Tab-separated table of C-alpha atoms in Angstrom:
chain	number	residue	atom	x	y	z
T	1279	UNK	CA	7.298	11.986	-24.668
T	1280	UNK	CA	8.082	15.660	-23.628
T	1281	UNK	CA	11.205	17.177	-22.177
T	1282	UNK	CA	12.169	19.911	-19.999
T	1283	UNK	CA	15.748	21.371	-18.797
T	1284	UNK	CA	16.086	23.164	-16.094
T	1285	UNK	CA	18.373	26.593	-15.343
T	1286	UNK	CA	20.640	24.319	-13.370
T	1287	UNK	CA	21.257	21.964	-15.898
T	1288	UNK	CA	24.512	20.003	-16.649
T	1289	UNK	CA	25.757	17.200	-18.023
T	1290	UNK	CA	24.814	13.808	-16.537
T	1291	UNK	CA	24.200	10.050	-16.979
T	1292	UNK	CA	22.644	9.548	-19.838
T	1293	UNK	CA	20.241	12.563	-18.995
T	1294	UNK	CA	21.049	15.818	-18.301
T	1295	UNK	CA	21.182	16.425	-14.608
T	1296	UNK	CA	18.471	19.273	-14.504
T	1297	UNK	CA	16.370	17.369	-16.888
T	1298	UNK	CA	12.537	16.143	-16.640
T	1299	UNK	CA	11.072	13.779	-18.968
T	1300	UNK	CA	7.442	12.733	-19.306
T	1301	UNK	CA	6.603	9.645	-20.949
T	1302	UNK	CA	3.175	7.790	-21.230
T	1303	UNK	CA	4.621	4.547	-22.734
T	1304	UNK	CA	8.345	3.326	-21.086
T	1305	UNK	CA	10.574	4.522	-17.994
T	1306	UNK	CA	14.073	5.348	-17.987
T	1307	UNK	CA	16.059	4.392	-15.077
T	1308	UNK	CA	19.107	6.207	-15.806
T	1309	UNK	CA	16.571	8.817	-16.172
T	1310	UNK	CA	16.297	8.305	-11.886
T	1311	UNK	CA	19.963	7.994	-11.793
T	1312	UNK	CA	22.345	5.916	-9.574
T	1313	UNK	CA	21.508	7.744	-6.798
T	1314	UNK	CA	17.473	6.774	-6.706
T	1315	UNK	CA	15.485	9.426	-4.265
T	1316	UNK	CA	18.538	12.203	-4.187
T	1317	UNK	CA	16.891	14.861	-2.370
T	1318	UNK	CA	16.514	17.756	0.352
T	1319	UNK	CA	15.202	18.277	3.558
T	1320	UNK	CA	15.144	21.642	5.519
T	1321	UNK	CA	13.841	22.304	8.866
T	1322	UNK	CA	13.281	25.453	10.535
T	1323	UNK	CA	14.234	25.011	14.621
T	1324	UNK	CA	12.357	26.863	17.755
T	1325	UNK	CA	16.098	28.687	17.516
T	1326	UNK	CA	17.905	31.969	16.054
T	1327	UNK	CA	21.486	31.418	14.894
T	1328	UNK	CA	22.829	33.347	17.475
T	1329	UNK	CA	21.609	31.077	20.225
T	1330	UNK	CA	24.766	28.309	19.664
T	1331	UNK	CA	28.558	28.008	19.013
T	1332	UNK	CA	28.588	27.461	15.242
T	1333	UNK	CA	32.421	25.867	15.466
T	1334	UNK	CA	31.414	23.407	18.576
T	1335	UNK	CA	28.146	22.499	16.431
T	1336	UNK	CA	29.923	21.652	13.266
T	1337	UNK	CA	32.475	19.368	15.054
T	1338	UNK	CA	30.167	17.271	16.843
T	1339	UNK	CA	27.682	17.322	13.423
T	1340	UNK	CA	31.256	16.256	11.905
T	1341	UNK	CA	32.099	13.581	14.338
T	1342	UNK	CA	28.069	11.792	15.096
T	1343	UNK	CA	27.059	11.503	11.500
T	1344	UNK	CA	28.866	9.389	9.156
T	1345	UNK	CA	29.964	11.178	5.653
T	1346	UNK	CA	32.010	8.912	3.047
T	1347	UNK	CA	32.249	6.419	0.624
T	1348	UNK	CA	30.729	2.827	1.789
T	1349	UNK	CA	30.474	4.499	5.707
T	1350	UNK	CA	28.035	2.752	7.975
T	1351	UNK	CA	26.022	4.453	11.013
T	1352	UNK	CA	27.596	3.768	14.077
T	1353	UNK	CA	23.993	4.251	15.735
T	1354	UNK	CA	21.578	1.505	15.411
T	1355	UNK	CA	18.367	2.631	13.595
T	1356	UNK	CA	14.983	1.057	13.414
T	1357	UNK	CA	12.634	1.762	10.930
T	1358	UNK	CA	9.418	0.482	9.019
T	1359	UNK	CA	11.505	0.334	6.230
T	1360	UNK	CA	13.549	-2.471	6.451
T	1361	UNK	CA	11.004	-4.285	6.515
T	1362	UNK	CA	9.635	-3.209	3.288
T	1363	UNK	CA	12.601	-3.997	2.125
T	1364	UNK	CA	12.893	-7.949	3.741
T	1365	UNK	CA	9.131	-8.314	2.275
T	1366	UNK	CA	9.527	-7.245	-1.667
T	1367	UNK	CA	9.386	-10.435	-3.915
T	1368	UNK	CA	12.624	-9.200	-5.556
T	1369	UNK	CA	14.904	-11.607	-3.996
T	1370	UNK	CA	18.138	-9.231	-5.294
T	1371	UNK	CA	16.688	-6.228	-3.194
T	1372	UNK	CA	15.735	-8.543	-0.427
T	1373	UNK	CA	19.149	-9.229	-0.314
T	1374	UNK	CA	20.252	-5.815	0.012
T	1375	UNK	CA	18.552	-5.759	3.802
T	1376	UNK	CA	22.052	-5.541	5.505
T	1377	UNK	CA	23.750	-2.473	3.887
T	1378	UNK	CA	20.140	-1.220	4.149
T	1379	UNK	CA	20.613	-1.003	7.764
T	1380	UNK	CA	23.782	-0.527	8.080
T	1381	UNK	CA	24.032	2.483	5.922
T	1382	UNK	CA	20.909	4.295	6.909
T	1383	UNK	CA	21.797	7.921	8.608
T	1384	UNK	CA	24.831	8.072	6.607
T	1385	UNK	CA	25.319	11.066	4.333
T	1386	UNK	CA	28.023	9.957	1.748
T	1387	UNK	CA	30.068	12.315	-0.237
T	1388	UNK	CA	30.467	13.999	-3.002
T	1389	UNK	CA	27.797	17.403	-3.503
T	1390	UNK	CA	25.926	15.838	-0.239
T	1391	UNK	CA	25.884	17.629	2.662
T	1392	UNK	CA	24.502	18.859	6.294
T	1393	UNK	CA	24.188	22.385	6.510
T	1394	UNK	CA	23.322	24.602	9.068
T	1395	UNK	CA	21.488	28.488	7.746
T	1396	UNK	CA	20.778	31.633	9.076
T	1397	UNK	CA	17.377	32.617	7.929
T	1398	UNK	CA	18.051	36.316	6.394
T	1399	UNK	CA	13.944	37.641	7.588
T	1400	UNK	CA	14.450	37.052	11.027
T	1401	UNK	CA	17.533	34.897	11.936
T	1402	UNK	CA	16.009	31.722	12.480
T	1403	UNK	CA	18.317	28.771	12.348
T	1404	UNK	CA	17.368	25.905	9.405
T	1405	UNK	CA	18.676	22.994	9.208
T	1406	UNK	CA	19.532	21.334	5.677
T	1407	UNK	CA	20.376	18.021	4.434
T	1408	UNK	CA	21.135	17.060	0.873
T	1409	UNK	CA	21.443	13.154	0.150
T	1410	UNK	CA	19.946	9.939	-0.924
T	1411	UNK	CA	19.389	6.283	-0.666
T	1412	UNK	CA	23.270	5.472	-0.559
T	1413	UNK	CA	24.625	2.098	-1.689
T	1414	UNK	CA	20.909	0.916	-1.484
T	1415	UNK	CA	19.662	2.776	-4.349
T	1416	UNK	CA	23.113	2.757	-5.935
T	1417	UNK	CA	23.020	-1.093	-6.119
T	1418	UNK	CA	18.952	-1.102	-6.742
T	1419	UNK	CA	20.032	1.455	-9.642
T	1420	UNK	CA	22.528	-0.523	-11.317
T	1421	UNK	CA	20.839	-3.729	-11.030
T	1422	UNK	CA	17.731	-2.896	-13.339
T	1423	UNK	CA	20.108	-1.068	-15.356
T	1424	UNK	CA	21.264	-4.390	-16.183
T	1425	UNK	CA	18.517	-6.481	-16.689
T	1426	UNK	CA	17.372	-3.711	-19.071
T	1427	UNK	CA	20.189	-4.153	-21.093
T	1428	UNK	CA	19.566	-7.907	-21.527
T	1429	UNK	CA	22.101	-8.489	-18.533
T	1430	UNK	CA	21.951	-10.320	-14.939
T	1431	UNK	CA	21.414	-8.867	-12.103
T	1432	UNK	CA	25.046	-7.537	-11.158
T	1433	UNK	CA	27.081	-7.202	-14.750
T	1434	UNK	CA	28.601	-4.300	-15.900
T	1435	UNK	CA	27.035	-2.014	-18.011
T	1436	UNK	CA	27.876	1.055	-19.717
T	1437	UNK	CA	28.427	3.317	-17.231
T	1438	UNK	CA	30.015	6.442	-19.145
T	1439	UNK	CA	28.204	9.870	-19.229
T	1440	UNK	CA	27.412	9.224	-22.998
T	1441	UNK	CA	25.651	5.781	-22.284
T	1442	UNK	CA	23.205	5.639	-24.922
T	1443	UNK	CA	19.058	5.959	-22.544
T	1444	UNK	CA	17.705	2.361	-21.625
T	1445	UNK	CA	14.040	2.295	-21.233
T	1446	UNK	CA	11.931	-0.106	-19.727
T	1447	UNK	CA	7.841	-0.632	-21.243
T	1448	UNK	CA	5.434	0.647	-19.201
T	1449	UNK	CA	3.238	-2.287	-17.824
T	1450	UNK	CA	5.559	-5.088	-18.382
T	1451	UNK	CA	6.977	-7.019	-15.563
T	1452	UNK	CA	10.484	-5.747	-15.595
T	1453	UNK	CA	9.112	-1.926	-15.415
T	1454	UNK	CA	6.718	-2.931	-12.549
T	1455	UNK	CA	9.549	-4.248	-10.146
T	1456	UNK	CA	11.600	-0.987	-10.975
T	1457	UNK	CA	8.967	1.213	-10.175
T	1458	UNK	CA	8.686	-0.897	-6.675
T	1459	UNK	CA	12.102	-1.179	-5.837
T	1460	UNK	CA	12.564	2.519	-6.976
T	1461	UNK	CA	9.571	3.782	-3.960
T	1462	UNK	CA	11.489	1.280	-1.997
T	1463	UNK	CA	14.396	3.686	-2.461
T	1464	UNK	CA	12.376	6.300	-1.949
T	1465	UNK	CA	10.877	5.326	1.192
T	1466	UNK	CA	14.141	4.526	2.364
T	1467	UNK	CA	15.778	8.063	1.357
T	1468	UNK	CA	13.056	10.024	3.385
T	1469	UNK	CA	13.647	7.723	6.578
T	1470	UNK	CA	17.610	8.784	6.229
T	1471	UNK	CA	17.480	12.708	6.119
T	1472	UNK	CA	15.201	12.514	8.713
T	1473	UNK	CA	17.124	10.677	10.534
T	1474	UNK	CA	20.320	12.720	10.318
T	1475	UNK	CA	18.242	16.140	10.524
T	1476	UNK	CA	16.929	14.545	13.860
T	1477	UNK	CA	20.294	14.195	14.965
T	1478	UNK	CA	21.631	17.417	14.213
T	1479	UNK	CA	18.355	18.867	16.427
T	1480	UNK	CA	19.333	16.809	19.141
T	1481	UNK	CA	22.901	17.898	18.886
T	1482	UNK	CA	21.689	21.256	18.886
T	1483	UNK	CA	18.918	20.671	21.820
T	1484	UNK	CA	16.043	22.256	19.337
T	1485	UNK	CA	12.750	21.845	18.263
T	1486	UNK	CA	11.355	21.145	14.652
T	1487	UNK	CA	8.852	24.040	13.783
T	1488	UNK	CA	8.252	23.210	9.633
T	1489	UNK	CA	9.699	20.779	7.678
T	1490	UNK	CA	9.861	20.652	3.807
T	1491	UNK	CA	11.115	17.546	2.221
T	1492	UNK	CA	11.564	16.410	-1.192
T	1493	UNK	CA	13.721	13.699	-3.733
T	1494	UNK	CA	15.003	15.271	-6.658
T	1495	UNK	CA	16.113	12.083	-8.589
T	1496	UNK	CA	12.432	10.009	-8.918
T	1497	UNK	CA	9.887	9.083	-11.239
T	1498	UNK	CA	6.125	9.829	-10.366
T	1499	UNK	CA	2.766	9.226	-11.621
T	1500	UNK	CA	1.032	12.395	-13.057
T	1501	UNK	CA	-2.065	13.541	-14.289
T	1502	UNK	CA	-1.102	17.329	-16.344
T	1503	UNK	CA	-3.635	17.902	-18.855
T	1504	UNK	CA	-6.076	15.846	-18.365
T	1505	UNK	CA	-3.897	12.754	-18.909
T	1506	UNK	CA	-1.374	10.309	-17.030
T	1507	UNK	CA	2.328	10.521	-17.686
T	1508	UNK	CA	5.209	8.794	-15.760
T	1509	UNK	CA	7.216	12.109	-15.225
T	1510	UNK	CA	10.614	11.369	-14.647
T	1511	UNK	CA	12.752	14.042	-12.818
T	1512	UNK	CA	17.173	13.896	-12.689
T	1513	UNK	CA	17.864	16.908	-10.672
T	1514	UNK	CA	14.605	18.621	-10.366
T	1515	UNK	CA	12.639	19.672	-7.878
T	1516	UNK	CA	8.645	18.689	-8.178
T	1517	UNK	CA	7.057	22.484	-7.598
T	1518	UNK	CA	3.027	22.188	-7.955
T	1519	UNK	CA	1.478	24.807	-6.512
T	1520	UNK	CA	1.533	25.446	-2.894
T	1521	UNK	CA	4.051	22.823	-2.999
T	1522	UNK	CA	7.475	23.824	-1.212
T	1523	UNK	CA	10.628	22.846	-2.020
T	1524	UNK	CA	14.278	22.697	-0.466
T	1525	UNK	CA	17.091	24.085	-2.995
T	1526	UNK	CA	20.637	24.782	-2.099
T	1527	UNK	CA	23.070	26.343	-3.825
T	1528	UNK	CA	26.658	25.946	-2.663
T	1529	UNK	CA	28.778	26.213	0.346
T	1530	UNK	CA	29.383	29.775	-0.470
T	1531	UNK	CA	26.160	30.283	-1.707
T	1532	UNK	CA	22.496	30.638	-0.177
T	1533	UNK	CA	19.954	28.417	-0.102
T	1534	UNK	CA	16.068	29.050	-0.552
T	1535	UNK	CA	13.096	27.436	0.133
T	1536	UNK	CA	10.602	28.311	-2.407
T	1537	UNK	CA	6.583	27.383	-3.346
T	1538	UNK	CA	5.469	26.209	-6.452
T	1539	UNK	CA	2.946	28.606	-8.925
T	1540	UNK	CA	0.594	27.930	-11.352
T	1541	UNK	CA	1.158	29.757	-14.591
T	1542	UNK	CA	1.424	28.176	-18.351
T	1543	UNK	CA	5.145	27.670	-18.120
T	1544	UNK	CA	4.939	25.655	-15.128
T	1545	UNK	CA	1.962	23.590	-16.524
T	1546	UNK	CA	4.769	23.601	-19.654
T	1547	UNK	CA	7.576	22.390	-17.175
T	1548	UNK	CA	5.377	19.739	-15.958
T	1549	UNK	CA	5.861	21.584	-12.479
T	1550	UNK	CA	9.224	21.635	-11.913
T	1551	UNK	CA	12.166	23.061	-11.186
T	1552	UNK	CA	15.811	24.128	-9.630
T	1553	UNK	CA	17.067	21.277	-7.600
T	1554	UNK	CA	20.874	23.633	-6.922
T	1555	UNK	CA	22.650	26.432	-8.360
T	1556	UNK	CA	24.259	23.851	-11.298
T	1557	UNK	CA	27.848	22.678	-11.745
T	1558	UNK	CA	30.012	24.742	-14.120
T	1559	UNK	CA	33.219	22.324	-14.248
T	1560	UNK	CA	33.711	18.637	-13.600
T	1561	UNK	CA	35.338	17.373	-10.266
T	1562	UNK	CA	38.790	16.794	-12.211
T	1563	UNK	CA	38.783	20.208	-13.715
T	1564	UNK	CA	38.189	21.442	-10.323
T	1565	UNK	CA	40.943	20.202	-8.366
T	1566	UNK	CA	43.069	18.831	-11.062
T	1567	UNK	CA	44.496	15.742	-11.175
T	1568	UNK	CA	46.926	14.121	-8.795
T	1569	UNK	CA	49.176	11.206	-9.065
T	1570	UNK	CA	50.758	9.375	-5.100
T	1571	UNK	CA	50.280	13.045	-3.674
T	1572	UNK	CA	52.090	14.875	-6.737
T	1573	UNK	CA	49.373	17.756	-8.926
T	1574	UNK	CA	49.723	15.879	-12.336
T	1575	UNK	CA	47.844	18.771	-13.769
T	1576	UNK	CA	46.666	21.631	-11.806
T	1577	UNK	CA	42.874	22.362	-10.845
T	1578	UNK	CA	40.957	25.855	-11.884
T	1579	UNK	CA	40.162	26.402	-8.226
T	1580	UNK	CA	42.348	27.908	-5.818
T	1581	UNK	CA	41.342	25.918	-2.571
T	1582	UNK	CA	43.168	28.100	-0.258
T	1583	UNK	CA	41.720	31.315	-1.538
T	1584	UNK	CA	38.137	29.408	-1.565
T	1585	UNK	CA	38.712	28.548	2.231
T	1586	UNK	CA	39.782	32.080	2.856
T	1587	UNK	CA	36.769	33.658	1.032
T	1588	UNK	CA	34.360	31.259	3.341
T	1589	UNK	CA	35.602	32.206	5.744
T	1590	UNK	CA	35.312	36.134	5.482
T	1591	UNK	CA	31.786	35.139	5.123
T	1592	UNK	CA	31.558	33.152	8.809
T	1593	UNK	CA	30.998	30.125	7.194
T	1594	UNK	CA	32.160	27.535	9.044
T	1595	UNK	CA	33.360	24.257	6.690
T	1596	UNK	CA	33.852	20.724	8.222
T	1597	UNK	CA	35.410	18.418	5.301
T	1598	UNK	CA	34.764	19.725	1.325
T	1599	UNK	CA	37.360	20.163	-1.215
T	1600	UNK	CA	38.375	22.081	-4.711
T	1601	UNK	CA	35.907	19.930	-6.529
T	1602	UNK	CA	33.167	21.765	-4.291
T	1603	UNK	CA	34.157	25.076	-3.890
T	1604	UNK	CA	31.650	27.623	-4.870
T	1605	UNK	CA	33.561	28.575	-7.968
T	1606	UNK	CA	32.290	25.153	-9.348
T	1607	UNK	CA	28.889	26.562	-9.366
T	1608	UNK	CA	26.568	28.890	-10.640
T	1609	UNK	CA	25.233	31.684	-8.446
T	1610	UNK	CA	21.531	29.891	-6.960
T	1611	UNK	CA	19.719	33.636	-7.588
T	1612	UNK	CA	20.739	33.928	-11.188
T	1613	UNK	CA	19.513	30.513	-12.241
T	1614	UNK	CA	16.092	31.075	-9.872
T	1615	UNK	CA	15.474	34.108	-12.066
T	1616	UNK	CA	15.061	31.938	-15.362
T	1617	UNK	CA	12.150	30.149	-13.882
T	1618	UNK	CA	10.578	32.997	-13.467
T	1619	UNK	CA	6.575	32.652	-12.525
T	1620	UNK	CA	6.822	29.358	-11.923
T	1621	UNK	CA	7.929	29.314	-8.323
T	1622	UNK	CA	8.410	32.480	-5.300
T	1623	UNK	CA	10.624	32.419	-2.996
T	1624	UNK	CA	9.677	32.577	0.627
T	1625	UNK	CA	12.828	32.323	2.620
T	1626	UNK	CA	16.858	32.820	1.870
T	1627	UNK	CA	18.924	30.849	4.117
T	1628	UNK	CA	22.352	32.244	4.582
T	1629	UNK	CA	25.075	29.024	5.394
T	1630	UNK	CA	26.551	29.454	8.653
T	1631	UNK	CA	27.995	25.720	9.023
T	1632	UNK	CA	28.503	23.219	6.104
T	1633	UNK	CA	29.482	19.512	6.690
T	1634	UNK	CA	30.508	17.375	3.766
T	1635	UNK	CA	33.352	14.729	2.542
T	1636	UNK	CA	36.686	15.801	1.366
T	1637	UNK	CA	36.966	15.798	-2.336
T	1638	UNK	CA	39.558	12.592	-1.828
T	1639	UNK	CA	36.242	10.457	-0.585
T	1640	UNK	CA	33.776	11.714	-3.482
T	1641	UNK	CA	30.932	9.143	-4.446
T	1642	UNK	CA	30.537	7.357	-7.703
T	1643	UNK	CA	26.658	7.920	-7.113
T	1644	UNK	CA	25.729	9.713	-10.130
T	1645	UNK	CA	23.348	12.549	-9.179
């Protein structure tokens, strides 16, 4: 197997978050994560930023699309993928069909997000999304987890950040219905952020000019070298060349959408890279810890001063909390920088309007 960490790396489950791993004989679902398919989509619209009322955007962005734990759409969605989902001969994930649709075009909580940018070059307005495949994956996720550990679909397994890695063979049975139900996921990710980025351009009345889409928590099928590895990525972005790639940094921060290069440390990287700017501190560290409303012991980051630094910057914030706040990140361009020749950057994205959940409503999806 081979291993690569990435600038924005931190610790995660079982994995680093930030981490790739390449394997030719087993595949690690913890590896993928809770949240299966995490990933970004960015579109640039027929608009300039200038053209709307970022305020009147953000509240109607903030009261149409669902963000939260457990939320359901209030819109009824059809897609091709539920019935994917009602056809796989994996009766657990068949029976998964209802929060499936239910949940799809929600955006959950936590470091997930709908953003709207100013595109530095020539003002264009982006739109940005940054989510997965909800309690879908979540459940998919921590059902093989289980039966990899010897368990039933459904027990309780060890769920801590120092879990010791479960594999799963390559070519047996079990691995086969992971790597289905995990594109299941997948498919079902895609169909969500472009649903809500959909929604935000009809909120907005605009046109889609380029999209560039991508999961950041998956495990794909590679040929590098001349041979096949699975190539498992936790927080990475896939970047072969003249491939683009979505990557934001924080609410304070920009974001950049960048194009893969060929060069021997990307060929060492297996091709990847940045999937954000990287947490410095932990949630709790963040915001501290609080006890039926009293601070038990205080956070590092001064919300208020956060909220008055965003918005010196016009940014304009619907939901977030401490345990977001730029100051629990590293700076996006300083972590780009260590990845040198492997990727170029072909647009900066400057946040004009961020949507997200309050830090009280945080997932347990592990990114």
């Amino acid at each position: 197997a081979r291993g690569v960490l990435c600038a924005d790396h931190h610790k995660g489950y079982s994995m680093p978050i930030g981490g790739v791993l390449a394997s030719q004989s087993v595949v690690m679902p913890a590896g993928v994560g809770y949240d299966i398919a995490c990933g970004n989509c960015a579109v640039r619209t027929d608009m300039h930023a200038t053209d709307i009322n970022v305020p009147i955007v953000m509240d109607d962005i903030w009261k149409i699309i669902s963000f939260g734990v457990g939320r359901s759409n209030a819109e009824r969605v059809d897609h091709p993928v539920f019935d994917a989902i009602a056809a796989t001969h994996i009766p657990e994930v068949r029976g998964l069909i209802d929060l499936a649709r239910n949940q799809l075009g929600t955006v959950g909580s936590g470091n997930h997000y709908v953003d709207l940018f100013e595109d530095r070059a020539d003002g264009r307005l982006w739109v940005g999304v940054h989510f997965g495949s909800r309690g879908f994956g979540h459940k998919v996720a921590s059902g093989f987890l289980a039966r990899a550990a010897g368990k039933a679909w459904g027990e309780r397994t060890d769920d801590s950040m120092d879990a010791p890695p479960t594999t799963i063979p390559l070519g047996t049975a079990l691995a086969q219905d992971y790597l289905a139900s995990m594109t299941l996921a997948g498919e079902y990710a895609y169909a969500g952020r472009d649903w809500v980025v959909d929604r935000v351009l009809r909120i907005l009345g605009a046109r889609p000019e380029w999209r560039v889409h991508n999961h950041h928590n998956f495990a794909w099928s590679e040929t590098h070298g001349g041979e096949q590895w699975l190539v498992v990525r936790k927080g990475a972005t896939p970047a072969f060349p003249g491939q683009t790639g979505f990557v934001g940094g924080s609410m304070g921060d920009d974001a950049v959408i960048v194009e893969g290069v060929d060069s021997p440390t990307s060929r060492e990287a297996f091709y990847s890279t940045v999937h954000g700017a990287g947490r410095v501190m932990g949630r709790m560290e963040a915001k501290g810890k609080w006890k039926k409303g009293e601070c038990v012991r205080p956070g590092k980051i001064d919300w208020p001063a956060a909220l008055a630094d965003l918005k010196t910057k016009n940014i304009v914030l619907r939901g977030g909390g401490a345990d977001e706040a730029p100051g629990c990140y590293k700076r996006l361009a300083e972590v780009l920088a260590y990845h040198g020749d492997t990727i170029k950057v072909l647009h900066t994205l400057r946040p004009i309007g961020v949507a997200m959940a309050g830090a009280d409503t945080f997932d347990p999806y592990k990114d």
